[in-house]
Short mmCIF file of C-alpha atoms (C1' of nucleotides) in Angstrom, two decimals:
data_model
loop_
_atom_site.label_atom_id
_atom_site.label_comp_id
_atom_site.label_asym_id
_atom_site.label_seq_id
_atom_site.Cartn_x
_atom_site.Cartn_y
_atom_site.Cartn_z
CA MET A 1 -32.38 36.22 82.81
CA ILE A 2 -29.93 33.58 83.54
CA ASP A 3 -32.74 31.37 85.93
CA GLN A 4 -31.78 28.86 83.84
CA LEU A 5 -28.24 28.27 85.84
CA ALA A 6 -27.94 24.23 87.38
CA LEU A 7 -27.89 24.97 90.77
CA HIS A 8 -28.84 22.20 91.25
CA ASP A 9 -30.43 20.96 94.42
CA LEU A 10 -27.78 22.17 96.58
CA ILE A 11 -28.68 25.52 96.60
CA SER A 12 -31.12 27.23 99.61
CA ALA A 13 -33.69 29.53 98.03
CA GLU A 14 -31.53 32.69 100.27
CA ASP A 15 -28.92 32.05 98.28
CA ARG A 16 -30.37 31.73 95.17
CA VAL A 17 -31.71 35.38 95.27
CA ALA A 18 -27.76 36.42 96.42
CA PHE A 19 -26.84 35.36 93.07
CA TYR A 20 -29.37 36.18 91.00
CA GLU A 21 -29.18 39.82 92.53
CA LEU A 22 -25.48 39.72 90.99
CA PRO A 23 -24.85 43.34 88.81
CA TYR A 24 -24.52 40.79 85.14
CA SER A 25 -24.12 41.61 81.02
CA SER A 26 -25.89 39.31 78.77
CA ARG A 27 -25.32 39.22 74.92
CA GLN A 28 -26.40 37.22 72.14
CA PHE A 29 -23.61 35.62 69.79
CA GLU A 30 -23.18 34.05 65.96
CA ALA A 31 -23.24 30.53 65.25
CA GLY A 32 -19.03 29.90 65.02
CA THR A 33 -18.64 33.07 67.48
CA TYR A 34 -15.66 31.69 69.74
CA LEU A 35 -17.13 31.96 73.30
CA LEU A 36 -13.49 31.70 75.18
CA ARG A 37 -10.30 31.10 73.20
CA ASP A 38 -7.26 29.31 74.18
CA GLY A 39 -4.65 32.09 75.65
CA GLU A 40 -7.33 34.05 76.87
CA ILE A 41 -7.40 35.92 80.31
CA THR A 42 -11.36 36.49 81.16
CA SER A 43 -12.42 39.00 83.81
CA HIS A 44 -16.13 37.57 83.65
CA CYS A 45 -17.80 34.05 83.72
CA ALA A 46 -20.21 33.32 80.72
CA ILE A 47 -23.17 31.60 82.15
CA LEU A 48 -24.65 30.23 78.51
CA VAL A 49 -27.94 30.79 78.59
CA SER A 50 -29.73 29.59 75.64
CA GLY A 51 -27.96 28.27 72.34
CA ILE A 52 -25.77 25.36 72.64
CA ALA A 53 -21.16 25.55 73.09
CA TYR A 54 -18.50 23.05 72.15
CA ARG A 55 -15.53 22.80 73.86
CA HIS A 56 -12.08 21.73 71.93
CA LYS A 57 -8.15 21.75 71.88
CA VAL A 58 -5.99 21.48 68.99
CA THR A 59 -3.17 19.38 68.76
CA SER A 60 0.69 20.60 67.71
CA ASP A 61 -0.08 19.83 64.12
CA GLY A 62 -3.63 21.51 63.75
CA SER A 63 -6.16 18.23 64.23
CA ARG A 64 -9.22 19.12 66.83
CA GLN A 65 -10.69 17.33 69.63
CA ILE A 66 -14.09 18.42 70.94
CA VAL A 67 -14.34 17.72 74.21
CA SER A 68 -17.60 18.54 75.62
CA ILE A 69 -20.86 19.72 74.70
CA CYS A 70 -21.72 23.47 76.45
CA LEU A 71 -25.65 22.64 77.03
CA PRO A 72 -27.74 26.07 78.79
CA GLY A 73 -27.33 26.54 82.63
CA GLU A 74 -23.24 25.84 82.13
CA VAL A 75 -20.64 28.25 83.22
CA ILE A 76 -18.22 28.18 80.20
CA ASN A 77 -15.34 29.13 81.82
CA LEU A 78 -15.52 27.76 85.01
CA GLN A 79 -12.50 27.61 85.10
CA GLN A 80 -10.56 31.35 85.04
CA LEU A 81 -12.72 32.13 88.30
CA TYR A 82 -9.11 29.78 89.32
CA LEU A 83 -6.60 29.12 87.03
CA ASP A 84 -5.65 32.55 85.02
CA GLU A 85 -5.86 31.30 81.49
CA ALA A 86 -8.09 29.18 78.77
CA ASP A 87 -6.06 26.04 77.94
CA ASN A 88 -9.30 25.66 75.75
CA ASN A 89 -12.05 27.06 73.31
CA VAL A 90 -15.43 27.02 73.30
CA GLN A 91 -17.74 27.69 70.16
CA ALA A 92 -20.71 28.78 69.47
CA LEU A 93 -23.12 25.87 67.59
CA ASN A 94 -26.49 28.01 66.88
CA GLN A 95 -27.41 31.63 68.42
CA CYS A 96 -25.73 31.79 71.93
CA GLN A 97 -27.42 33.40 74.60
CA ILE A 98 -24.74 34.60 76.99
CA SER A 99 -24.94 36.42 80.37
CA PHE A 100 -21.33 37.98 81.90
CA ILE A 101 -20.65 38.24 85.20
CA SER A 102 -17.64 39.67 86.65
CA HIS A 103 -15.03 37.94 88.68
CA ALA A 104 -14.73 39.56 91.38
CA ALA A 105 -18.11 39.89 91.92
CA LEU A 106 -18.99 35.86 91.60
CA ARG A 107 -15.65 35.00 93.89
CA ARG A 108 -17.09 37.08 96.68
CA LEU A 109 -20.89 35.65 96.82
CA VAL A 110 -19.14 32.18 96.65
CA ASN A 111 -16.93 33.34 99.84
CA GLN A 112 -19.67 34.26 101.71
CA ARG A 113 -22.46 31.55 100.47
CA PRO A 114 -21.47 28.02 101.47
CA SER A 115 -23.72 26.32 99.77
CA ILE A 116 -23.26 28.44 95.80
CA ALA A 117 -19.63 27.57 95.65
CA ARG A 118 -20.76 24.46 96.83
CA ALA A 119 -23.03 23.91 94.03
CA PHE A 120 -19.73 25.44 91.11
CA PHE A 121 -18.09 22.61 93.37
CA ALA A 122 -20.31 20.00 92.18
CA SER A 123 -20.74 21.13 88.17
CA THR A 124 -17.33 20.64 88.30
CA LEU A 125 -17.53 17.30 89.23
CA VAL A 126 -20.28 16.10 87.46
CA GLU A 127 -18.33 18.34 83.80
CA LEU A 128 -15.65 16.06 84.96
CA SER A 129 -17.56 12.67 85.35
CA MET A 130 -18.54 13.43 81.67
CA SER A 131 -15.08 13.84 80.68
CA ARG A 132 -14.47 10.31 82.01
CA GLU A 133 -17.29 9.11 80.80
CA TRP A 134 -16.43 10.46 77.10
CA MET A 135 -13.01 9.50 77.26
CA LEU A 136 -14.14 5.57 77.89
CA SER A 137 -16.19 6.19 74.61
CA ILE A 138 -13.11 7.74 72.65
CA GLY A 139 -10.51 4.96 73.90
CA ARG A 140 -12.87 1.88 74.35
CA ARG A 141 -15.67 1.98 72.05
CA ASP A 142 -16.48 1.44 68.74
CA ALA A 143 -17.51 3.95 66.16
CA ARG A 144 -20.83 2.96 66.30
CA ALA A 145 -21.28 2.42 69.97
CA ARG A 146 -19.59 5.74 70.17
CA VAL A 147 -22.28 7.62 67.80
CA ALA A 148 -24.97 5.88 69.35
CA HIS A 149 -23.15 6.70 72.98
CA PHE A 150 -23.76 10.76 72.18
CA LEU A 151 -26.41 11.09 70.94
CA CYS A 152 -27.59 9.22 74.52
CA GLU A 153 -25.84 11.51 76.09
CA ILE A 154 -26.85 14.67 74.64
CA ALA A 155 -30.76 13.72 75.06
CA LEU A 156 -30.73 12.30 78.66
CA ARG A 157 -28.53 15.61 78.66
CA LEU A 158 -31.75 17.96 77.14
CA ASN A 159 -34.48 15.63 78.49
CA ILE A 160 -33.18 15.16 82.03
CA ASP A 161 -36.69 13.17 83.47
CA GLY A 162 -36.21 10.85 80.86
CA VAL A 163 -36.32 9.58 77.21
CA PRO A 164 -39.49 8.41 76.13
CA ASP A 165 -39.93 6.23 73.13
CA GLY A 166 -39.86 8.83 69.74
CA THR A 167 -38.45 12.23 72.09
CA SER A 168 -36.07 14.26 68.87
CA TYR A 169 -34.22 17.11 68.99
CA GLU A 170 -32.69 19.08 67.29
CA LEU A 171 -28.16 18.51 67.17
CA PRO A 172 -27.36 21.61 65.63
CA MET A 173 -23.01 19.53 64.42
CA THR A 174 -22.27 18.59 60.61
CA GLN A 175 -20.55 15.46 60.65
CA GLU A 176 -17.54 16.69 61.13
CA GLN A 177 -17.74 18.44 64.01
CA LEU A 178 -19.40 14.67 64.48
CA GLY A 179 -15.58 13.33 63.93
CA ASP A 180 -13.81 15.57 65.97
CA ALA A 181 -15.89 15.38 69.08
CA LEU A 182 -15.68 11.59 68.73
CA GLY A 183 -12.22 11.48 67.14
CA LEU A 184 -13.34 10.00 64.20
CA THR A 185 -13.29 10.63 60.45
CA ALA A 186 -16.80 13.11 59.11
CA VAL A 187 -16.79 10.35 56.75
CA HIS A 188 -17.21 7.66 59.12
CA ILE A 189 -20.01 9.58 61.02
CA ASN A 190 -22.23 9.47 57.74
CA ARG A 191 -21.82 5.82 57.66
CA MET A 192 -22.26 4.93 60.77
CA ILE A 193 -24.82 7.25 60.88
CA MET A 194 -26.40 5.86 58.04
CA GLY A 195 -26.05 2.54 60.02
CA LEU A 196 -28.25 3.87 62.70
CA VAL A 197 -31.04 4.81 60.67
CA LYS A 198 -30.81 1.56 58.11
CA ASP A 199 -31.47 0.02 61.74
CA ASN A 200 -34.25 2.20 62.76
CA LEU A 201 -31.97 2.77 65.64
CA ILE A 202 -32.74 6.75 65.10
CA THR A 203 -34.30 8.74 62.73
CA ARG A 204 -33.28 12.38 61.29
CA ARG A 205 -34.60 15.26 59.16
CA LYS A 206 -31.98 17.67 58.75
CA HIS A 207 -30.52 18.27 62.19
CA GLY A 208 -33.42 17.00 64.10
CA ILE A 209 -32.66 13.41 65.26
CA THR A 210 -35.97 10.87 66.61
CA ILE A 211 -34.82 7.38 68.79
CA PRO A 212 -37.80 5.52 68.38
CA SER A 213 -36.65 3.08 70.75
CA TRP A 214 -34.81 4.88 73.62
CA GLU A 215 -33.97 1.49 75.35
CA ARG A 216 -32.31 -0.08 71.48
CA LEU A 217 -30.14 2.99 70.96
CA VAL A 218 -29.22 3.21 74.86
CA GLN A 219 -28.69 -0.69 73.85
CA ALA A 220 -26.56 -0.15 71.32
CA ALA A 221 -24.49 2.54 72.64
CA GLY A 222 -23.78 0.60 75.65
CA PHE A 223 -25.51 3.56 78.23
CA ASN A 224 -25.24 3.76 81.32
CA SER A 225 -26.53 6.95 82.49
CA ARG A 226 -24.89 6.80 85.64
CA TYR A 227 -22.32 9.44 85.24
CA LEU A 228 -24.62 12.23 84.44
CA LYS A 229 -25.10 12.49 88.29
CA LEU A 230 -29.00 13.80 87.36
CA ASN A 231 -30.54 12.74 89.83
CA GLY A 232 -28.96 14.96 92.73
CA MET B 1 1.53 12.79 107.81
CA ILE B 2 -0.71 14.26 104.60
CA ASP B 3 1.65 16.92 103.95
CA GLN B 4 2.03 15.91 100.26
CA LEU B 5 -1.97 17.26 99.96
CA ALA B 6 -1.05 19.67 96.80
CA LEU B 7 -3.29 22.52 98.79
CA HIS B 8 -1.44 25.03 95.80
CA ASP B 9 0.10 28.25 97.15
CA LEU B 10 -3.96 29.18 97.17
CA ILE B 11 -4.08 28.28 100.86
CA SER B 12 -3.42 30.61 103.66
CA ALA B 13 -0.72 28.98 106.42
CA GLU B 14 -3.73 29.42 109.18
CA ASP B 15 -5.93 27.50 107.21
CA ARG B 16 -3.37 25.21 105.72
CA VAL B 17 -2.75 24.17 110.43
CA ALA B 18 -6.82 24.03 110.75
CA PHE B 19 -6.56 20.97 107.35
CA TYR B 20 -3.45 18.96 109.27
CA GLU B 21 -4.98 19.02 112.79
CA LEU B 22 -8.11 17.47 111.13
CA PRO B 23 -8.56 13.92 112.84
CA TYR B 24 -7.38 11.52 109.84
CA SER B 25 -6.66 7.51 110.61
CA SER B 26 -4.08 5.93 107.67
CA ARG B 27 -3.24 2.90 105.80
CA GLN B 28 -1.40 0.96 103.59
CA PHE B 29 -2.13 -0.68 100.72
CA GLU B 30 -0.74 -3.65 98.17
CA ALA B 31 -0.13 -2.95 94.54
CA GLY B 32 -3.13 -3.91 92.67
CA THR B 33 -6.53 -4.23 95.71
CA TYR B 34 -9.34 -1.71 94.64
CA LEU B 35 -8.83 2.02 96.74
CA LEU B 36 -11.91 3.24 95.12
CA ARG B 37 -15.38 1.06 93.69
CA ASP B 38 -17.84 1.89 91.08
CA GLY B 39 -21.05 2.09 93.14
CA GLU B 40 -19.14 2.67 96.72
CA ILE B 41 -20.67 5.34 99.48
CA THR B 42 -17.87 6.14 100.86
CA SER B 43 -18.06 8.69 104.16
CA HIS B 44 -14.76 9.56 103.75
CA CYS B 45 -12.00 11.04 101.46
CA ALA B 46 -9.43 9.02 100.72
CA ILE B 47 -5.96 11.25 100.23
CA LEU B 48 -3.05 9.97 98.68
CA VAL B 49 0.06 9.92 101.05
CA SER B 50 2.86 8.10 98.64
CA GLY B 51 1.91 4.96 95.48
CA ILE B 52 0.64 5.70 93.10
CA ALA B 53 -2.70 4.74 91.83
CA TYR B 54 -4.73 5.09 88.85
CA ARG B 55 -7.95 5.12 87.52
CA HIS B 56 -10.57 3.49 85.59
CA LYS B 57 -13.76 2.78 83.74
CA VAL B 58 -15.27 -0.29 81.95
CA THR B 59 -17.58 -0.89 79.48
CA SER B 60 -20.66 -2.60 79.23
CA ASP B 61 -18.89 -5.24 77.17
CA GLY B 62 -16.03 -5.64 79.18
CA SER B 63 -12.84 -2.72 77.77
CA ARG B 64 -11.32 -0.76 80.30
CA GLN B 65 -10.24 2.94 80.31
CA ILE B 66 -7.92 3.84 82.28
CA VAL B 67 -8.70 7.45 82.68
CA SER B 68 -5.99 9.37 84.71
CA ILE B 69 -3.31 8.27 86.99
CA CYS B 70 -3.60 9.37 90.22
CA LEU B 71 -0.13 10.94 92.10
CA PRO B 72 1.45 11.62 96.20
CA GLY B 73 -1.43 15.03 97.36
CA GLU B 74 -4.22 14.03 95.30
CA VAL B 75 -8.01 13.03 96.48
CA ILE B 76 -8.99 10.23 95.69
CA ASN B 77 -12.08 10.69 96.03
CA LEU B 78 -13.20 14.03 96.06
CA GLN B 79 -16.59 13.45 94.28
CA GLN B 80 -18.19 11.69 96.71
CA LEU B 81 -17.87 14.27 99.41
CA TYR B 82 -20.60 16.06 96.76
CA LEU B 83 -21.22 13.44 94.18
CA ASP B 84 -23.22 10.07 96.41
CA GLU B 85 -21.94 7.33 93.84
CA ALA B 86 -18.49 6.48 92.61
CA ASP B 87 -19.15 5.35 89.21
CA ASN B 88 -15.57 4.23 88.87
CA ASN B 89 -12.50 2.50 90.28
CA VAL B 90 -9.28 3.18 91.35
CA GLN B 91 -6.84 0.45 91.53
CA ALA B 92 -3.16 0.65 93.78
CA LEU B 93 -0.05 0.47 91.17
CA ASN B 94 2.43 -0.02 93.44
CA GLN B 95 2.50 0.09 97.80
CA CYS B 96 0.22 2.99 98.46
CA GLN B 97 0.31 4.86 101.99
CA ILE B 98 -3.47 6.27 101.42
CA SER B 99 -4.97 8.78 104.13
CA PHE B 100 -8.47 9.60 105.27
CA ILE B 101 -11.36 12.13 106.66
CA SER B 102 -14.35 12.34 107.00
CA HIS B 103 -17.27 13.65 104.59
CA ALA B 104 -19.14 15.10 108.32
CA ALA B 105 -14.99 16.80 109.24
CA LEU B 106 -14.48 18.28 105.63
CA ARG B 107 -17.38 19.34 104.59
CA ARG B 108 -16.71 21.79 108.11
CA LEU B 109 -13.59 22.98 107.35
CA VAL B 110 -14.74 23.91 103.62
CA ASN B 111 -17.37 25.47 105.11
CA GLN B 112 -16.06 27.57 107.61
CA ARG B 113 -12.60 28.42 105.42
CA PRO B 114 -13.04 29.42 102.21
CA SER B 115 -9.94 29.55 100.96
CA ILE B 116 -9.52 25.28 100.94
CA ALA B 117 -12.20 25.39 99.09
CA ARG B 118 -10.47 27.28 96.65
CA ALA B 119 -8.14 25.14 96.57
CA PHE B 120 -10.06 21.81 95.76
CA PHE B 121 -12.11 23.53 93.67
CA ALA B 122 -8.60 24.93 91.82
CA SER B 123 -7.29 20.76 92.14
CA THR B 124 -10.57 19.58 90.39
CA LEU B 125 -10.44 22.34 87.93
CA VAL B 126 -7.16 20.90 87.43
CA GLU B 127 -8.07 17.67 86.85
CA LEU B 128 -10.39 18.21 84.51
CA SER B 129 -7.93 20.18 82.78
CA MET B 130 -5.74 17.08 82.28
CA SER B 131 -8.64 15.08 81.43
CA ARG B 132 -9.42 17.68 78.95
CA GLU B 133 -5.56 17.13 76.97
CA TRP B 134 -6.57 12.70 78.16
CA MET B 135 -9.47 13.41 75.83
CA LEU B 136 -7.38 14.96 72.84
CA SER B 137 -4.49 12.41 73.54
CA ILE B 138 -6.72 9.54 72.38
CA GLY B 139 -8.99 11.16 70.12
CA ARG B 140 -6.10 13.01 67.95
CA ARG B 141 -3.12 12.09 68.77
CA ASP B 142 -1.24 9.15 67.11
CA ALA B 143 0.02 5.66 69.16
CA ARG B 144 3.39 6.79 69.23
CA ALA B 145 2.73 10.69 69.81
CA ARG B 146 0.53 9.50 72.30
CA VAL B 147 2.29 7.07 74.29
CA ALA B 148 5.78 10.02 74.39
CA HIS B 149 2.84 12.37 75.56
CA PHE B 150 1.95 10.33 78.78
CA LEU B 151 5.57 9.95 79.62
CA CYS B 152 5.89 13.72 79.29
CA GLU B 153 2.77 14.40 81.41
CA ILE B 154 3.78 12.45 83.78
CA ALA B 155 7.68 13.13 83.73
CA LEU B 156 6.82 16.54 84.44
CA ARG B 157 3.94 16.09 87.42
CA LEU B 158 6.76 13.94 89.21
CA ASN B 159 9.11 16.89 88.50
CA ILE B 160 6.86 20.46 89.21
CA ASP B 161 9.64 22.50 88.31
CA GLY B 162 10.72 20.85 85.32
CA VAL B 163 12.69 17.86 83.23
CA PRO B 164 16.36 18.38 82.49
CA ASP B 165 18.06 15.99 80.41
CA GLY B 166 18.89 12.41 81.82
CA THR B 167 15.78 12.96 84.26
CA SER B 168 15.10 9.32 85.15
CA TYR B 169 11.86 8.24 87.51
CA GLU B 170 10.45 4.88 88.07
CA LEU B 171 6.62 3.75 86.09
CA PRO B 172 4.64 0.90 87.37
CA MET B 173 2.46 0.03 84.88
CA THR B 174 2.51 -2.94 82.66
CA GLN B 175 2.16 -2.08 78.70
CA GLU B 176 -1.23 -3.96 78.79
CA GLN B 177 -2.10 -0.83 81.38
CA LEU B 178 -0.43 2.10 79.01
CA GLY B 179 -2.49 0.41 76.88
CA ASP B 180 -6.00 0.82 78.15
CA ALA B 181 -4.26 4.19 80.02
CA LEU B 182 -3.76 4.72 76.00
CA GLY B 183 -6.83 3.13 73.77
CA LEU B 184 -3.86 0.72 72.74
CA THR B 185 -3.58 -2.22 73.27
CA ALA B 186 -0.85 -4.19 75.03
CA VAL B 187 1.06 -4.71 71.88
CA HIS B 188 1.17 -2.25 69.92
CA ILE B 189 2.25 -0.08 73.47
CA ASN B 190 5.73 -2.59 73.05
CA ARG B 191 6.22 -1.26 69.47
CA MET B 192 5.70 2.02 70.25
CA ILE B 193 7.68 1.73 73.08
CA MET B 194 10.74 0.14 71.17
CA GLY B 195 10.69 2.73 68.19
CA LEU B 196 11.12 5.80 71.11
CA VAL B 197 14.00 2.74 72.47
CA LYS B 198 15.20 2.71 68.93
CA ASP B 199 14.90 6.38 67.98
CA ASN B 200 16.64 7.30 71.91
CA LEU B 201 13.41 9.54 72.83
CA ILE B 202 14.26 7.34 75.78
CA THR B 203 15.58 4.71 77.95
CA ARG B 204 14.46 2.39 80.28
CA ARG B 205 15.46 -0.83 83.10
CA LYS B 206 12.45 -3.07 84.12
CA HIS B 207 9.50 -0.36 84.91
CA GLY B 208 12.42 3.15 84.76
CA ILE B 209 12.11 4.98 82.37
CA THR B 210 14.76 8.02 81.74
CA ILE B 211 14.95 10.45 79.14
CA PRO B 212 17.88 11.91 77.68
CA SER B 213 16.64 14.38 75.42
CA TRP B 214 13.16 16.17 77.17
CA GLU B 215 13.24 18.48 74.08
CA ARG B 216 13.32 15.98 71.63
CA LEU B 217 10.45 14.02 73.14
CA VAL B 218 8.89 17.00 73.87
CA GLN B 219 8.61 17.82 70.32
CA ALA B 220 7.95 13.83 69.04
CA ALA B 221 4.52 13.92 71.29
CA GLY B 222 3.85 17.35 70.92
CA PHE B 223 3.22 18.46 74.41
CA ASN B 224 3.28 21.70 75.98
CA SER B 225 2.89 21.86 79.59
CA ARG B 226 0.65 24.19 79.82
CA TYR B 227 -2.87 22.32 80.30
CA LEU B 228 -1.26 21.16 83.48
CA LYS B 229 -1.22 24.45 85.76
CA LEU B 230 1.91 24.29 88.13
CA ASN B 231 2.75 27.72 87.71
CA GLY B 232 0.08 28.83 90.40
"C1'" DC C 1 -29.84 31.75 40.97
"C1'" DG C 2 -25.02 30.50 41.78
"C1'" DG C 3 -21.73 29.40 45.02
"C1'" DA C 4 -19.91 27.31 48.98
"C1'" DA C 5 -20.25 23.71 52.58
"C1'" DT C 6 -22.05 19.46 53.74
"C1'" DG C 7 -23.70 15.35 52.79
"C1'" DT C 8 -23.01 10.69 50.67
"C1'" DT C 9 -21.10 6.88 48.21
"C1'" DG C 10 -17.41 3.96 46.27
"C1'" DA C 11 -12.34 1.71 46.53
"C1'" DA C 12 -7.31 1.98 48.26
"C1'" DC C 13 -4.38 2.12 51.93
"C1'" DC C 14 -2.72 1.80 56.62
"C1'" DG C 15 -2.84 2.50 61.15
"C1'" DT C 16 -3.97 -0.43 65.17
"C1'" DT C 17 -5.21 -5.01 66.38
"C1'" DT C 18 -5.36 -9.65 66.94
"C1'" DC C 19 -3.96 -14.36 67.49
"C1'" DA C 20 -0.22 -17.74 68.33
"C1'" DA C 21 4.19 -18.44 69.43
"C1'" DA C 22 8.40 -17.40 71.52
"C1'" DC C 23 11.12 -15.38 75.18
"C1'" DG C 24 12.79 -13.53 79.67
"C1'" DG C 25 12.82 -13.23 84.51
"C1'" DA C 26 11.19 -13.69 89.19
"C1'" DG C 27 9.00 -16.96 92.46
"C1'" DT C 28 8.76 -21.55 94.23
"C1'" DG C 29 8.42 -26.27 95.96
"C1'" DG C 30 11.76 -30.24 95.63
"C1'" DC D 1 20.26 -25.63 92.15
"C1'" DC D 2 17.68 -26.77 89.38
"C1'" DA D 3 13.42 -27.65 87.25
"C1'" DC D 4 8.80 -25.73 87.12
"C1'" DT D 5 5.52 -22.52 85.99
"C1'" DC D 6 3.32 -17.90 85.65
"C1'" DC D 7 3.33 -13.53 84.47
"C1'" DG D 8 4.48 -10.13 81.66
"C1'" DT D 9 6.89 -8.65 77.09
"C1'" DT D 10 8.27 -9.23 72.01
"C1'" DT D 11 8.43 -11.05 67.30
"C1'" DG D 12 5.70 -12.32 63.32
"C1'" DA D 13 1.70 -12.49 59.85
"C1'" DA D 14 -2.91 -12.05 58.71
"C1'" DA D 15 -7.13 -9.64 59.70
"C1'" DC D 16 -9.62 -5.37 60.35
"C1'" DG D 17 -11.65 -1.32 61.60
"C1'" DG D 18 -11.22 3.52 60.52
"C1'" DT D 19 -9.26 6.70 56.97
"C1'" DT D 20 -7.74 8.69 52.55
"C1'" DC D 21 -8.71 10.94 48.42
"C1'" DA D 22 -11.58 11.46 44.79
"C1'" DA D 23 -16.26 12.03 42.92
"C1'" DC D 24 -20.98 13.29 43.00
"C1'" DA D 25 -25.42 14.63 45.37
"C1'" DT D 26 -27.76 18.33 48.05
"C1'" DT D 27 -28.67 21.40 51.23
"C1'" DC D 28 -27.81 26.13 52.55
"C1'" DC D 29 -27.45 31.23 51.91
"C1'" DG D 30 -26.66 35.93 49.84
#
DNA sequence: CGGAATGTTGAACCGTTTCAAACGGAGTGG
DNA sequence: CCACTCCGTTTGAAACGGTTCAACATTCCG
């Protein structure tokens, strides 16, 4: 099943059927395995059907920056459909199910069906928009707001219709990974999370996050959901 | 003239002609004027024909992050072709000439000509790739490497065939703007630039940057051009 | 159960910021 | 042509946010 592909509302029912009829294969990957490797040249597009993954890059002296979180429905390596080599890595955070569709088949479909091309284009534009907001976070928000903002973003992307007070979700990331995502140290992430818990902006159980008051967390984060383009 | 649109090599000669025949209008903008405003809904795509601009976002408490530099050939607001509202600002750094093409005309063309759709898609993917590297800079490189890396990127984007030693270019940015681009303070930018000059990694005259040794600057920056996808 | 990975806490340190003051160049008006 | 102002650059000193290192607690997992 590749139902979860976020084809937005831009795609017609007929085109959706055409998409679903493409031949594909499916595989499971354990937490920690690479779904895409820097330097790799792929022949298939990989769609994340279930699970969570992260995309990261590494500097020449070895420090790592996570540049995005991949949620179900996203094509992990759309870039390689038109640009040759991958310049980033994608790694599974928990058990991930991936569907593969050959570049050839997808290119053919995209050339024949403008509405599908448009859907891919739009999803890439949203990704670009998210990465701009991510830059704003890393560059200009202090550590506390950065963590809060990240938690807001994930909450909303997992609950696209809104985040009622008391919403909780699983965030299968270590504090080290959070640090790499937000340009901070694991130690400092820990202190910030502790702070958020102390101020009752979130509560935790293992990797489960609960948000008692969406409004207060949004306030602490300076979060504005507009950049996620959720409402078509 | 909208010749400079970076349509890559992906587009056929025939399609290029079709593109150039689209009706468009052209205008000049002074340094400092907004070419795109947060919240704006546009009916035309704007192509930067000459001049340099920057794209930025602002946090809820007013600090600014520049998220990309726009060079000639780029479509400034491609995002608004498929997503409604702009969520970022674009401002001219020097005198800019902009060509406008209506969304309607461009959509029609893109629907009819897959190779043009592909070119826009590819250029968006490159922009995404650049923004990922930018995140890596802001998140994980120290101030000196960040400045050096930025100077490398601009040098290479302006001289896509390579940067021979002694290359120089105009960078019409204040140190405050550089700070906003790199997530630093104007004061600290100044110290870092001073340091680069002292170590003879760059020389300056007003806003002109000269690179005596590309290799040494690349070394200081930890720069790898791969993410720019310059070679098709 | 035992060992490794992750989370927590404290203290010292350091890169960057902040604040403040001086400097230089470009443009303006007298 | 000089005096004045404005904006951006330069420099110094103090303060701060986040890092580093190190030790210990906890959870995870075979």
